[in-house]
PDB file of C-alpha atoms in Angstrom:
ATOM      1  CA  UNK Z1269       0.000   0.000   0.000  1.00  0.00           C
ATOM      2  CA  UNK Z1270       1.546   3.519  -0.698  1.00  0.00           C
ATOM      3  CA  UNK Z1271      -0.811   5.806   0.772  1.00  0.00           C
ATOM      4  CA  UNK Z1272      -1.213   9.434  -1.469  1.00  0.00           C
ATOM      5  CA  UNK Z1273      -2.322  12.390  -0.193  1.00  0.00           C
ATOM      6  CA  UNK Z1274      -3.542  15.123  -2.424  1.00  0.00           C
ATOM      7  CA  UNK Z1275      -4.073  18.668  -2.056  1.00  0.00           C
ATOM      8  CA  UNK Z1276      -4.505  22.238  -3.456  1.00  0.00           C
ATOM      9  CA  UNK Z1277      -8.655  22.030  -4.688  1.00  0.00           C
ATOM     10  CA  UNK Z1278     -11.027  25.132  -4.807  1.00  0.00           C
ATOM     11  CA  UNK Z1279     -13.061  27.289  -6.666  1.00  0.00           C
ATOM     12  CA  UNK Z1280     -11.960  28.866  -9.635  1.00  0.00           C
ATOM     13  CA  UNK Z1281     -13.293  31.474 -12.230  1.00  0.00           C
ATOM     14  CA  UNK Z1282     -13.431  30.176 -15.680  1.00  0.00           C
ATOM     15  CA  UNK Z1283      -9.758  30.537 -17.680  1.00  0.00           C
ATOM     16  CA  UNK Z1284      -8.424  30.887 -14.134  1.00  0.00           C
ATOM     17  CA  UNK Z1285      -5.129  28.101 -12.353  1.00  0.00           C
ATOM     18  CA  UNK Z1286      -5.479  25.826 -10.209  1.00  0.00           C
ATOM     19  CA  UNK Z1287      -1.983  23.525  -9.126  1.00  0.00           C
ATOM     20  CA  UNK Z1288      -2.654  20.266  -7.077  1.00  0.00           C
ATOM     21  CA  UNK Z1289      -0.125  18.087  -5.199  1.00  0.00           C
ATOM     22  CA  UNK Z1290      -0.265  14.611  -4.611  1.00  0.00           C
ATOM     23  CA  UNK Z1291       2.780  13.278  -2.120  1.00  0.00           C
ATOM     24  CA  UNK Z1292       3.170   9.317  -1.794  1.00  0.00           C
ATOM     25  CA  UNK Z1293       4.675   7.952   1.687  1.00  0.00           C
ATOM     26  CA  UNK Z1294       7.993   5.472   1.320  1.00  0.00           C
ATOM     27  CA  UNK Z1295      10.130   4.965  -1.789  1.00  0.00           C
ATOM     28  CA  UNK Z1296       8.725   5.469  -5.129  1.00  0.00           C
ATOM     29  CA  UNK Z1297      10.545   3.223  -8.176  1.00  0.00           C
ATOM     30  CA  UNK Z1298      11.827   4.275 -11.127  1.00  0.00           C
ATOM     31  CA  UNK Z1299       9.303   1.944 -12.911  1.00  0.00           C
ATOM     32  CA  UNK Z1300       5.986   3.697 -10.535  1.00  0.00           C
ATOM     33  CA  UNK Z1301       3.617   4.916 -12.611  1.00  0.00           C
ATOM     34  CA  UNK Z1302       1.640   8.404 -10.737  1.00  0.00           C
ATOM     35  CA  UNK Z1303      -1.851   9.875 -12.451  1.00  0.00           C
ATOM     36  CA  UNK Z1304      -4.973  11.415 -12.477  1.00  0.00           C
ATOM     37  CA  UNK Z1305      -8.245  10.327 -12.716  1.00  0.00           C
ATOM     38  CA  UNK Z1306     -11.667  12.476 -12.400  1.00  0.00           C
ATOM     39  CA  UNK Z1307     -15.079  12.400 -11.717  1.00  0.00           C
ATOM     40  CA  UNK Z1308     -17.957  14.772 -12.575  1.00  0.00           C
ATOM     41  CA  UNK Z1309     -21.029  14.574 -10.822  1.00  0.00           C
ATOM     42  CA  UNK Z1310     -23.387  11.640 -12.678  1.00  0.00           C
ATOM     43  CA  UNK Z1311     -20.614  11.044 -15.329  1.00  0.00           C
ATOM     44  CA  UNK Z1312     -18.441   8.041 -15.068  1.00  0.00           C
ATOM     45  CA  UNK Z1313     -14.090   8.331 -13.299  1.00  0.00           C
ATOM     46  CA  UNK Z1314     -12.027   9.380 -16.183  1.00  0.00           C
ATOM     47  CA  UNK Z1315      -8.406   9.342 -16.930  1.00  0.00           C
ATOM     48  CA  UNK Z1316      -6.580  12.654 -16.641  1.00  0.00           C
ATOM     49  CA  UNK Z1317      -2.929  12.630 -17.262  1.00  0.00           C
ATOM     50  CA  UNK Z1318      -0.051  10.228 -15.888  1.00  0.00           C
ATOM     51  CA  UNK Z1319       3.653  10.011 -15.198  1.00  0.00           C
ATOM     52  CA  UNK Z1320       6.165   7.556 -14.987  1.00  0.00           C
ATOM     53  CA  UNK Z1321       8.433   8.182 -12.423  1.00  0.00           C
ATOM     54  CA  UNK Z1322      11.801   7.436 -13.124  1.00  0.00           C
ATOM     55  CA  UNK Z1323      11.783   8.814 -16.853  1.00  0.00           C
ATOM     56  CA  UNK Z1324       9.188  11.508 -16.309  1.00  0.00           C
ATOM     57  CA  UNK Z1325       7.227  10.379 -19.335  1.00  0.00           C
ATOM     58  CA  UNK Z1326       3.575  11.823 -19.989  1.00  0.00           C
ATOM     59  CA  UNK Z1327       0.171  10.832 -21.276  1.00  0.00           C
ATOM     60  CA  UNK Z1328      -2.630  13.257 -21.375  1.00  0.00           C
ATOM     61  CA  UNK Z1329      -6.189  12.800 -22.236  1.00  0.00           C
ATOM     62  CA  UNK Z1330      -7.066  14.849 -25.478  1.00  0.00           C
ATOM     63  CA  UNK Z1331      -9.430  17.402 -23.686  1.00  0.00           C
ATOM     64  CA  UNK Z1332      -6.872  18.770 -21.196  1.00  0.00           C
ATOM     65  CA  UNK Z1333      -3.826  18.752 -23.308  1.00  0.00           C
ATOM     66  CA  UNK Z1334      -2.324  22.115 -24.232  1.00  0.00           C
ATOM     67  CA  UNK Z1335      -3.653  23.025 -20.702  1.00  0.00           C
ATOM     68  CA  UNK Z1336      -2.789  20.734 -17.818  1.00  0.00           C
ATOM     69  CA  UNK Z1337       0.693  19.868 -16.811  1.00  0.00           C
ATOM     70  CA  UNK Z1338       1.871  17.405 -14.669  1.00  0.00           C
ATOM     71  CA  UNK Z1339       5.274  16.477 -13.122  1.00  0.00           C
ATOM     72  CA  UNK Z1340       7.308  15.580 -10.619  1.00  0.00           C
ATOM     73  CA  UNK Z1341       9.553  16.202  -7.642  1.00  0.00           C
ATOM     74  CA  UNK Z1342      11.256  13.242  -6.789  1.00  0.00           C
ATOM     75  CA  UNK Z1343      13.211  14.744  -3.921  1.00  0.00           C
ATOM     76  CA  UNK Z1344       9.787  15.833  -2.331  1.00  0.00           C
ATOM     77  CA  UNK Z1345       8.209  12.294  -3.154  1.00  0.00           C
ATOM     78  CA  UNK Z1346       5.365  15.086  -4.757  1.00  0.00           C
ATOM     79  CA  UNK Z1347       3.472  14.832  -8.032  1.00  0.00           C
ATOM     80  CA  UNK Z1348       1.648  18.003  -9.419  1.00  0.00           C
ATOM     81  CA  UNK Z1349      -0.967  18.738 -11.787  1.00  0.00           C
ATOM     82  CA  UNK Z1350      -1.264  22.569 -13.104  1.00  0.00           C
ATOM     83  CA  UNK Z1351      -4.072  23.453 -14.790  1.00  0.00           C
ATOM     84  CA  UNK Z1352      -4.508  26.297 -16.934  1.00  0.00           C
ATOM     85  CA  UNK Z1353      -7.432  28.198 -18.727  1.00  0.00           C
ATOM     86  CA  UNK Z1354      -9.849  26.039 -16.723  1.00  0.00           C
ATOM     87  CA  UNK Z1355     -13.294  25.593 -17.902  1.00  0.00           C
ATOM     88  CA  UNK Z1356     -16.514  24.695 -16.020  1.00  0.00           C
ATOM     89  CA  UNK Z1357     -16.497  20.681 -17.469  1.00  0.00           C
ATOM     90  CA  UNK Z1358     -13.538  20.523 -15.729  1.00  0.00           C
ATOM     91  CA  UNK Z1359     -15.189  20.694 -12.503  1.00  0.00           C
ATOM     92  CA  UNK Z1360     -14.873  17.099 -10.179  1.00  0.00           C
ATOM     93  CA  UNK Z1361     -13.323  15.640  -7.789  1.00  0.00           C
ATOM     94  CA  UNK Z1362      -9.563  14.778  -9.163  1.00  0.00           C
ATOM     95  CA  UNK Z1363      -8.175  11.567  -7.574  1.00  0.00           C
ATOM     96  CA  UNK Z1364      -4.373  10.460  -7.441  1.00  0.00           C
ATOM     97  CA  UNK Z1365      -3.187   7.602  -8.273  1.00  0.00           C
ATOM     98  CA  UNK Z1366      -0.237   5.109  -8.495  1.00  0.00           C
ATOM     99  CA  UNK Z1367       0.604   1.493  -9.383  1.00  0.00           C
ATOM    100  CA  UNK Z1368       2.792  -0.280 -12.162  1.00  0.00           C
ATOM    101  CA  UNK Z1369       0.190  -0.005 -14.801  1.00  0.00           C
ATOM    102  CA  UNK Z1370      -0.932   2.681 -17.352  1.00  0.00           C
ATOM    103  CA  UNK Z1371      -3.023   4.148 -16.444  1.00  0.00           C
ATOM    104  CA  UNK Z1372      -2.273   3.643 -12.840  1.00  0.00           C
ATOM    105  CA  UNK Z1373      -5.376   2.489 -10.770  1.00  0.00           C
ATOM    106  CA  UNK Z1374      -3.498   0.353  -7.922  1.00  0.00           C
ATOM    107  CA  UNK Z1375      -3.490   2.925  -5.173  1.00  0.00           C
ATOM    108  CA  UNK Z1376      -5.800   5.976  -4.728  1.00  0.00           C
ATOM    109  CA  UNK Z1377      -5.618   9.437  -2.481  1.00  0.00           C
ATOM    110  CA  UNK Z1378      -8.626  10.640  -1.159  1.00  0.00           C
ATOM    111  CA  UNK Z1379      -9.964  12.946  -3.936  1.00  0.00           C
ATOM    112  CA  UNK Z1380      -9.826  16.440  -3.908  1.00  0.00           C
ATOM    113  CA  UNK Z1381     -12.614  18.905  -5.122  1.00  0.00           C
ATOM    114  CA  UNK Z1382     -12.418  21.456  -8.244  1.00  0.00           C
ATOM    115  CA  UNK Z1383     -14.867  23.730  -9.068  1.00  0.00           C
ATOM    116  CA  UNK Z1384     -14.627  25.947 -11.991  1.00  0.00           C
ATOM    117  CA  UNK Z1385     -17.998  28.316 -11.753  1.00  0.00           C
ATOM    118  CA  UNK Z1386     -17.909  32.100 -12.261  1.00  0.00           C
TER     119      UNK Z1386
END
């Protein structure tokens, strides 16, 4: 079990930022695989964007590329996601997640809440 603890949710205008954290307890592997996911209110957990974190490489779902970033700190054990130019579908609860596959679904933080309402 590597527990993950997110962080940094709100309320944001439309186009506005929002950055959230996600930091995993214990050693992470090169191989470790850190995402993710969504949920919108009656709409089925979605993929959001991943990283593998040894070689820091990315996958993105098509409606937040160009806007959403994520990356990693391996010295703080911390994953972010920065998202840009936010729009109201974006609003849901955004989960973290890790685990050795693509996309990772093995271990899950407590969801955070974004809202993106003028």
């Amino acid at each position: 079990q590597v527990p993950l603890v997110e962080s940094g949710g709100g309320l944001v205008q439309p186009g506005g930022s929002l950055r959230l954290s996600c930091t995993a307890s214990g050693r992470i592997y090169s191989s470790y695989v850190m995402g993710w996911f969504r949920q919108a209110p009656g709409k089925e957990r979605e993929f959001v964007a991943s990283i593998r974190w040894g070689a820091g490489t990315t996958f993105y779902t098509t409606p937040v590329k160009g806007r959403f970033t994520i990356s990693r700190v391996k010295a703080e054990n911390t994953m972010y996601l920065q998202m840009n130019n936010l729009k109201p579908e974006d609003t849901a609860v955004y989960y973290c997640t890790g685990g050795s596959d693509l996309p990772p679904r093995t271990h899950w933080g407590q969801g955070v809440q974004v809202t993106v309402s003028s």
